[in-house]
PDB file of N, CA and C in Angstrom:
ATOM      1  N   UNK A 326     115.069  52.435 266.804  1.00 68.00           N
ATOM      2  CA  UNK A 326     114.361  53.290 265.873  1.00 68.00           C
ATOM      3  C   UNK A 326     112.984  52.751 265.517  1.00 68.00           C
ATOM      4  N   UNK A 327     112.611  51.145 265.531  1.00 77.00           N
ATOM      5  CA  UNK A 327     110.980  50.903 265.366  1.00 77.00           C
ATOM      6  C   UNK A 327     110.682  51.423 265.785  1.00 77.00           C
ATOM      7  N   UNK A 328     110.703  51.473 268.014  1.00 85.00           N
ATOM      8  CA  UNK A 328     109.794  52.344 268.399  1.00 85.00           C
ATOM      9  C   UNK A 328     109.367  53.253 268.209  1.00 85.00           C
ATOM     10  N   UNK A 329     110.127  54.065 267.756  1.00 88.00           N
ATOM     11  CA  UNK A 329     110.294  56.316 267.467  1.00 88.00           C
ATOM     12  C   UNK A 329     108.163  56.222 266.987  1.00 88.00           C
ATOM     13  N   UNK A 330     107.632  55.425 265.983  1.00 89.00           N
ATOM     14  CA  UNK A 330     106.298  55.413 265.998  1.00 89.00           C
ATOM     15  C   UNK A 330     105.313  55.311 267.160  1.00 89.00           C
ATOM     16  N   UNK A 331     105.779  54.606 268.025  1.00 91.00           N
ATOM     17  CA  UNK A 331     105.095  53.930 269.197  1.00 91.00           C
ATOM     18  C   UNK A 331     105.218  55.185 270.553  1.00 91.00           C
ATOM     19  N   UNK A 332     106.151  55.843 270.292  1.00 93.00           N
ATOM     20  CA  UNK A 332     106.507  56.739 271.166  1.00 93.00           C
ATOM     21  C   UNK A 332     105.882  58.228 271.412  1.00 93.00           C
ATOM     22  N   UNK A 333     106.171  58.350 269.703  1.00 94.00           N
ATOM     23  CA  UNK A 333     105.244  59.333 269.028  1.00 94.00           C
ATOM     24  C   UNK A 333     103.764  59.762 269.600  1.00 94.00           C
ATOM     25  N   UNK A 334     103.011  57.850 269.048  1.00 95.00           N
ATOM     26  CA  UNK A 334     101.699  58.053 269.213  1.00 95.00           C
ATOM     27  C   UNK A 334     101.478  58.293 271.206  1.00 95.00           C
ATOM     28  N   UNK A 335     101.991  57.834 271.478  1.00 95.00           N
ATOM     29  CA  UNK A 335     102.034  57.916 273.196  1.00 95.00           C
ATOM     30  C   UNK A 335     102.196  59.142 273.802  1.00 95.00           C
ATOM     31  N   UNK A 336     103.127  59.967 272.938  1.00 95.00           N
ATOM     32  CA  UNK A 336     103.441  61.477 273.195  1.00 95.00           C
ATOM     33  C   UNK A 336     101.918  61.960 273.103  1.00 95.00           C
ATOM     34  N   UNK A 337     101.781  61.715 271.570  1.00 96.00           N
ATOM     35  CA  UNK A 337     100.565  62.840 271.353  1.00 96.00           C
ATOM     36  C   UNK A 337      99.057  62.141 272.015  1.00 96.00           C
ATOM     37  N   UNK A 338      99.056  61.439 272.377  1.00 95.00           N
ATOM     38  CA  UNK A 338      98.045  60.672 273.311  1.00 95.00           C
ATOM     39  C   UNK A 338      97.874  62.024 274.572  1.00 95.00           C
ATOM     40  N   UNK A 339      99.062  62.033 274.939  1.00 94.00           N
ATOM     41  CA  UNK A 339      98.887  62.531 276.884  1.00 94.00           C
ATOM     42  C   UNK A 339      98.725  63.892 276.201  1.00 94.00           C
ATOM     43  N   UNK A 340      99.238  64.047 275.121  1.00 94.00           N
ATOM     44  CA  UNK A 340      98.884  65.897 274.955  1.00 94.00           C
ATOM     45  C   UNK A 340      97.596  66.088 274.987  1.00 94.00           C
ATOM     46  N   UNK A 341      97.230  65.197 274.018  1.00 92.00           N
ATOM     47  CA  UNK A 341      95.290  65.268 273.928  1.00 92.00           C
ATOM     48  C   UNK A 341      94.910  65.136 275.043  1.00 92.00           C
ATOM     49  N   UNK A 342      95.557  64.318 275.440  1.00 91.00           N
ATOM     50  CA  UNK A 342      94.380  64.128 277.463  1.00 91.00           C
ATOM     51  C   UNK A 342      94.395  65.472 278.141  1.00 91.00           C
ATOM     52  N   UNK A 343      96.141  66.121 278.050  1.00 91.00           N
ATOM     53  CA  UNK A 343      96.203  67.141 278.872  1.00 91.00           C
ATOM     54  C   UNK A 343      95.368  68.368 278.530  1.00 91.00           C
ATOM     55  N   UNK A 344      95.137  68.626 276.767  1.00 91.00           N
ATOM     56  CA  UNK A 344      94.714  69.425 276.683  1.00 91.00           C
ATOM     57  C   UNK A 344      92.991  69.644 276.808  1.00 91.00           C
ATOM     58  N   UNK A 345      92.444  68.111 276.644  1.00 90.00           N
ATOM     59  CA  UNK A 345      91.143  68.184 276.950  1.00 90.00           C
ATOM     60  C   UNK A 345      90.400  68.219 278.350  1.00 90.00           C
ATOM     61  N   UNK A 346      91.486  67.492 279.074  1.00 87.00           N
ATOM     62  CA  UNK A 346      90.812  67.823 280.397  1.00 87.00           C
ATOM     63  C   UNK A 346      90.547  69.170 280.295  1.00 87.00           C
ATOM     64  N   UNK A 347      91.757  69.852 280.767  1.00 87.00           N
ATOM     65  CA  UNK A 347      91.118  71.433 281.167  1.00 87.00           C
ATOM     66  C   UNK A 347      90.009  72.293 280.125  1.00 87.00           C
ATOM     67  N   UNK A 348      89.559  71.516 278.867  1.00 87.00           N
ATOM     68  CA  UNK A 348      88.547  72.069 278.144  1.00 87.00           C
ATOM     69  C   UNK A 348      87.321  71.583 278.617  1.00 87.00           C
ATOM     70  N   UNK A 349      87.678  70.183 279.534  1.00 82.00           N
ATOM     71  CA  UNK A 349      85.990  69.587 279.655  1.00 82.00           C
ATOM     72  C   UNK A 349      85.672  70.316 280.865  1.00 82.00           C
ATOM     73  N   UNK A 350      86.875  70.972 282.225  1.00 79.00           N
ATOM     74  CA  UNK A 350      86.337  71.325 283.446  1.00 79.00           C
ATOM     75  C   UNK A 350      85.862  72.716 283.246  1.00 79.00           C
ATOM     76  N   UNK A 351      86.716  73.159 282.107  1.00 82.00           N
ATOM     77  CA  UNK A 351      85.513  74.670 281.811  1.00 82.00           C
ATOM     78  C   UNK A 351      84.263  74.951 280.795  1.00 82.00           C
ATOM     79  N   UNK A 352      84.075  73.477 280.140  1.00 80.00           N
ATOM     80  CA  UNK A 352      82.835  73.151 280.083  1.00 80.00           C
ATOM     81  C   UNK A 352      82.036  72.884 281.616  1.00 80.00           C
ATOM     82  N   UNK A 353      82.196  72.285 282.067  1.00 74.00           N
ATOM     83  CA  UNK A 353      81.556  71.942 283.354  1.00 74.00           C
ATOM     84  C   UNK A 353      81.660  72.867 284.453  1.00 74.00           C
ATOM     85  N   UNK A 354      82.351  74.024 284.532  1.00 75.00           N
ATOM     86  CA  UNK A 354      82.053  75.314 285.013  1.00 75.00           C
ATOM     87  C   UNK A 354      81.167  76.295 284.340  1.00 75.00           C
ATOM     88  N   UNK A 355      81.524  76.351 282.881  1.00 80.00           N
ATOM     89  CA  UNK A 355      80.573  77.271 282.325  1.00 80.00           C
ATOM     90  C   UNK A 355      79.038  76.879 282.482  1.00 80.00           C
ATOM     91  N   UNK A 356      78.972  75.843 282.832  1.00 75.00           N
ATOM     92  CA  UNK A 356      77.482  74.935 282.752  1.00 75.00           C
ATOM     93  C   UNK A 356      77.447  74.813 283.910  1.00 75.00           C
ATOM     94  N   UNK A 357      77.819  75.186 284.965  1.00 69.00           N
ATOM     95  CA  UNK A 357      77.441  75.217 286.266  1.00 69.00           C
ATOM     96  C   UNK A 357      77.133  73.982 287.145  1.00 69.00           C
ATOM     97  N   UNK A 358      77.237  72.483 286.487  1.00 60.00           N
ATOM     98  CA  UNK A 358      76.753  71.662 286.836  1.00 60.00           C
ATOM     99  C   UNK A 358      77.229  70.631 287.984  1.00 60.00           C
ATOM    100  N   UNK A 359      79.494  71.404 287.650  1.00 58.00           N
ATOM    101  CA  UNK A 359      79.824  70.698 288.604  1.00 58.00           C
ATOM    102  C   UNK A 359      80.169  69.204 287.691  1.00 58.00           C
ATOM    103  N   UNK A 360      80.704  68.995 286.555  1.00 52.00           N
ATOM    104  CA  UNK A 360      80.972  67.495 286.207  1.00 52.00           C
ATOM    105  C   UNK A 360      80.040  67.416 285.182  1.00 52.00           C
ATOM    106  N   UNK A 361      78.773  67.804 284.809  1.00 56.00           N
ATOM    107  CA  UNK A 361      78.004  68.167 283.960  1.00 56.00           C
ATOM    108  C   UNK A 361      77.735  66.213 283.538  1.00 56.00           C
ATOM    109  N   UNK A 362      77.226  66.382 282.233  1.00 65.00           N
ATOM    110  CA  UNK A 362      76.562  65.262 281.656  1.00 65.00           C
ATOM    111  C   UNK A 362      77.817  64.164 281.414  1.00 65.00           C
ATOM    112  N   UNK A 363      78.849  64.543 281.477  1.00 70.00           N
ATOM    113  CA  UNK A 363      80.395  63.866 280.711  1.00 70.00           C
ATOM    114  C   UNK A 363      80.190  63.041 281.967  1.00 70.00           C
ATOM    115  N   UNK A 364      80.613  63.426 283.390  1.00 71.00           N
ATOM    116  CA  UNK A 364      80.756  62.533 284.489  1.00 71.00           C
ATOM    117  C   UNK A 364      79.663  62.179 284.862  1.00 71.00           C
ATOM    118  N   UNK A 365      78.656  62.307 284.827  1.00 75.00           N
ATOM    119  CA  UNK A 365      76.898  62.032 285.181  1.00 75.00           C
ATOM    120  C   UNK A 365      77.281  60.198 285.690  1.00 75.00           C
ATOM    121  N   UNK A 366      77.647  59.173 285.019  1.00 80.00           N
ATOM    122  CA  UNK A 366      77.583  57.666 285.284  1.00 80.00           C
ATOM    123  C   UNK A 366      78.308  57.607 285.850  1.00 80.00           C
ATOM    124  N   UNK A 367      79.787  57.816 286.203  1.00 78.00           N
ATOM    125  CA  UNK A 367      80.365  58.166 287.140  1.00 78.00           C
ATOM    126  C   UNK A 367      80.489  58.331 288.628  1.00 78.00           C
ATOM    127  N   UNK A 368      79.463  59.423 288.658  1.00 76.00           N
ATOM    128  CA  UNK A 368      79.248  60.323 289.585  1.00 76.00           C
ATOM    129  C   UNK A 368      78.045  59.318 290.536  1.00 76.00           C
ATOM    130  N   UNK A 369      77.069  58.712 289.752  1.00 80.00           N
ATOM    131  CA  UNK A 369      76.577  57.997 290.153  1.00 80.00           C
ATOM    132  C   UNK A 369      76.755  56.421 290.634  1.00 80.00           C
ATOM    133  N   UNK A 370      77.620  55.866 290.322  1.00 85.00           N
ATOM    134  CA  UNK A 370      78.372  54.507 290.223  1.00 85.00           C
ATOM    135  C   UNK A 370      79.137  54.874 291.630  1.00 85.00           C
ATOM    136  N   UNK A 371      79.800  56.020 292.048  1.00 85.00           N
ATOM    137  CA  UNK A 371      80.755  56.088 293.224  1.00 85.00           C
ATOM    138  C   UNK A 371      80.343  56.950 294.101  1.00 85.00           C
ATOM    139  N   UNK A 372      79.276  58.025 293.793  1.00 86.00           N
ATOM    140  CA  UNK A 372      78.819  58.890 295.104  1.00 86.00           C
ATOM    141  C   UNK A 372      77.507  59.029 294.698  1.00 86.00           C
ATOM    142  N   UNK A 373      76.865  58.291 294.844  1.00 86.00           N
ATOM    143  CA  UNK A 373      75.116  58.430 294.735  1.00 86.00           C
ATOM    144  C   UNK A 373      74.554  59.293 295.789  1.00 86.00           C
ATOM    145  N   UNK A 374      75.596  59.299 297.226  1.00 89.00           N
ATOM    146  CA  UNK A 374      74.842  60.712 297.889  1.00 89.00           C
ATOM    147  C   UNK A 374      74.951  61.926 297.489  1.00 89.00           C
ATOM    148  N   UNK A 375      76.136  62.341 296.535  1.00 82.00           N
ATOM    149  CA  UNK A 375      76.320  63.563 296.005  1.00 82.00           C
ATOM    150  C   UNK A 375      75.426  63.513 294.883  1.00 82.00           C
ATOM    151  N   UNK A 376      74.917  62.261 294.257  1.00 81.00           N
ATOM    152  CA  UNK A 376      74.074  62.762 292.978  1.00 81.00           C
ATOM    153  C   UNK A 376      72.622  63.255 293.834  1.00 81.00           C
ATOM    154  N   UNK A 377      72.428  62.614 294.590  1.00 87.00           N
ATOM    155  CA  UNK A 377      70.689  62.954 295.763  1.00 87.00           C
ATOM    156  C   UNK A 377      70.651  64.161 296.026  1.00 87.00           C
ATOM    157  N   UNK A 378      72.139  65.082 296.106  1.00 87.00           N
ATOM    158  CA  UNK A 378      72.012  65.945 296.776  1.00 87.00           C
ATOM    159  C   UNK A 378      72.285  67.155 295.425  1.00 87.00           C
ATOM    160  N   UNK A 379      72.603  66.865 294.603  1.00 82.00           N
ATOM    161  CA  UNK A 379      72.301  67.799 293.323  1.00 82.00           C
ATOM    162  C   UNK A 379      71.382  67.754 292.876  1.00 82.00           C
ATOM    163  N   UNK A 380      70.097  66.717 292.967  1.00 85.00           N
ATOM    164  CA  UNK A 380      68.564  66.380 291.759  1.00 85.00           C
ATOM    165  C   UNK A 380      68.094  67.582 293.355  1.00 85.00           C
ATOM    166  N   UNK A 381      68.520  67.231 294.305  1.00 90.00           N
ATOM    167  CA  UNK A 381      67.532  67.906 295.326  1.00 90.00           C
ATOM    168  C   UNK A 381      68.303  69.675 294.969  1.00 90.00           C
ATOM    169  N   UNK A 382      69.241  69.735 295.204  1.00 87.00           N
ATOM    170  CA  UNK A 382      69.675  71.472 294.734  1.00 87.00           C
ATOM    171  C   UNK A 382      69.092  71.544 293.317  1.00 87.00           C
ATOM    172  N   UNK A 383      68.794  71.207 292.560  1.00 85.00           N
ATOM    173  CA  UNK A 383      67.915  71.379 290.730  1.00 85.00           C
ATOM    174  C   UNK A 383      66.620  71.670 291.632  1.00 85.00           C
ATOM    175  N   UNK A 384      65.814  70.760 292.223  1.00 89.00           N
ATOM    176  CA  UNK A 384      64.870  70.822 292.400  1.00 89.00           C
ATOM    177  C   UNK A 384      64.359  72.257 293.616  1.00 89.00           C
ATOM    178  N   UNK A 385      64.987  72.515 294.338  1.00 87.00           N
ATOM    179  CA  UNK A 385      65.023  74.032 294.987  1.00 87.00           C
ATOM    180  C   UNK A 385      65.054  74.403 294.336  1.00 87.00           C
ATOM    181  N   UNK A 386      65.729  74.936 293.340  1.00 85.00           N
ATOM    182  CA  UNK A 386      66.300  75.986 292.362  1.00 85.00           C
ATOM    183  C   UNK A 386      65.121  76.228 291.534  1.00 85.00           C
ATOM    184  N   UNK A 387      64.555  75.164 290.918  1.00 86.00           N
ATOM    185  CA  UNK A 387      62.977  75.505 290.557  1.00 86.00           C
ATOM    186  C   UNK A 387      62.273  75.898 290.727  1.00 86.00           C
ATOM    187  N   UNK A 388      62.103  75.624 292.442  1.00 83.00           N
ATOM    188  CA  UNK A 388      60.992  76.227 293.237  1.00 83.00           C
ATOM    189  C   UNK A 388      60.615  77.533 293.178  1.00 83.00           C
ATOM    190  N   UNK A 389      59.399  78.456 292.755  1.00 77.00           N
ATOM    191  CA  UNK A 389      59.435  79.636 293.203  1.00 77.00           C
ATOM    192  C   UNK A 389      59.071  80.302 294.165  1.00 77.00           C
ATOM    193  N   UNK A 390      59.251  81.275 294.709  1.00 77.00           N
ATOM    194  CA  UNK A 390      59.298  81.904 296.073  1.00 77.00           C
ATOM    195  C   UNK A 390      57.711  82.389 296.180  1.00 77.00           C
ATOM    196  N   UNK A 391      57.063  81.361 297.298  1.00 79.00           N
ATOM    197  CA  UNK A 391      55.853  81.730 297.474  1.00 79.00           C
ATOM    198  C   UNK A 391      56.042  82.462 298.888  1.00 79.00           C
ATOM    199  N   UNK A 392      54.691  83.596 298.202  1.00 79.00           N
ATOM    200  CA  UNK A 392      54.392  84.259 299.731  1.00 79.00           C
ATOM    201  C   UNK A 392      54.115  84.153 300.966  1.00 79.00           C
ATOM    202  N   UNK A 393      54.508  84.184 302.033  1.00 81.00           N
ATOM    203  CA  UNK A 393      54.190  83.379 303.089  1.00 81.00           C
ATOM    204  C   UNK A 393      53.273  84.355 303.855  1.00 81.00           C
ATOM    205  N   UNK A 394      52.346  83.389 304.528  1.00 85.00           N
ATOM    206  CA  UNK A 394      51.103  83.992 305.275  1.00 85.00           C
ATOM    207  C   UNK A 394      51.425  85.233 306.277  1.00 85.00           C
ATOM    208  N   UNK A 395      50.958  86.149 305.622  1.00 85.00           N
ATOM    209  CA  UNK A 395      50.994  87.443 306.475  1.00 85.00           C
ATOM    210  C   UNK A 395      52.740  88.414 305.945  1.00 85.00           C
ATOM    211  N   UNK A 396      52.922  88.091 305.066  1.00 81.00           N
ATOM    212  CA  UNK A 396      53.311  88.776 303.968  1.00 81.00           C
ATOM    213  C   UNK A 396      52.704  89.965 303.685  1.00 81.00           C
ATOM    214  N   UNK A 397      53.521  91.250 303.012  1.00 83.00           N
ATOM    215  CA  UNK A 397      52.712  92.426 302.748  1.00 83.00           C
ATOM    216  C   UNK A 397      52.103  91.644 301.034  1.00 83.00           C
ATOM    217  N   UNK A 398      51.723  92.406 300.738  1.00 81.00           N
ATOM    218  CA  UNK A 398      51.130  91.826 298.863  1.00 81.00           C
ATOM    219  C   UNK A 398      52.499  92.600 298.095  1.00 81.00           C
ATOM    220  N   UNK A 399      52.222  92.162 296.825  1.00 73.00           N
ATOM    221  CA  UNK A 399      53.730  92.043 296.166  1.00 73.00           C
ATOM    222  C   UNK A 399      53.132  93.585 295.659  1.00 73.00           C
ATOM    223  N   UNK A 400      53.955  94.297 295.434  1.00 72.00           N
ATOM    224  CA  UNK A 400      53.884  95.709 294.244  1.00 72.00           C
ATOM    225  C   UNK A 400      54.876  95.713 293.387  1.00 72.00           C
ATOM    226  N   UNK A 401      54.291  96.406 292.442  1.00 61.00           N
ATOM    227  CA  UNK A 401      55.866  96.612 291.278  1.00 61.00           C
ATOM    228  C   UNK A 401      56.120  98.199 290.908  1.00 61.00           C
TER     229      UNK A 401
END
């Protein structure tokens, strides 16, 4: 019966984990980021080619669509 405290807190430990994960991955879907700012050190510490290759998809994504030579002209 000491333990019944120790058990308790251990129970409600994994509930919190269980229930926050799936709140942080639909944070990190709704934000489109893919792991967002939460895994950011992470992400970098174990796949630095996947972080190269997201600053470079941000950085397309910025880009705006210039006209290329011999293009008609834009109308609206």
């Amino acid at each position: 019966m000491a333990d019944a405290p120790a058990v308790v807190l251990v129970v409600a430990l994994f509930a919190v984990f269980l229930v926050g994960l799936p709140l942080v991955a639909a944070r990190a879907r709704r934000r489109g980021t893919g792991g967002g700012d939460l895994f950011q050190p992470f992400e970098d510490l174990w796949h630095p080619a996947a972080r190269r290759a997201l600053v470079e998809v941000h950085a397309q994504d910025e880009q705006t669509d210039a006209p290329l030579p011999g293009d008609p002209p834009f109308r609206v």
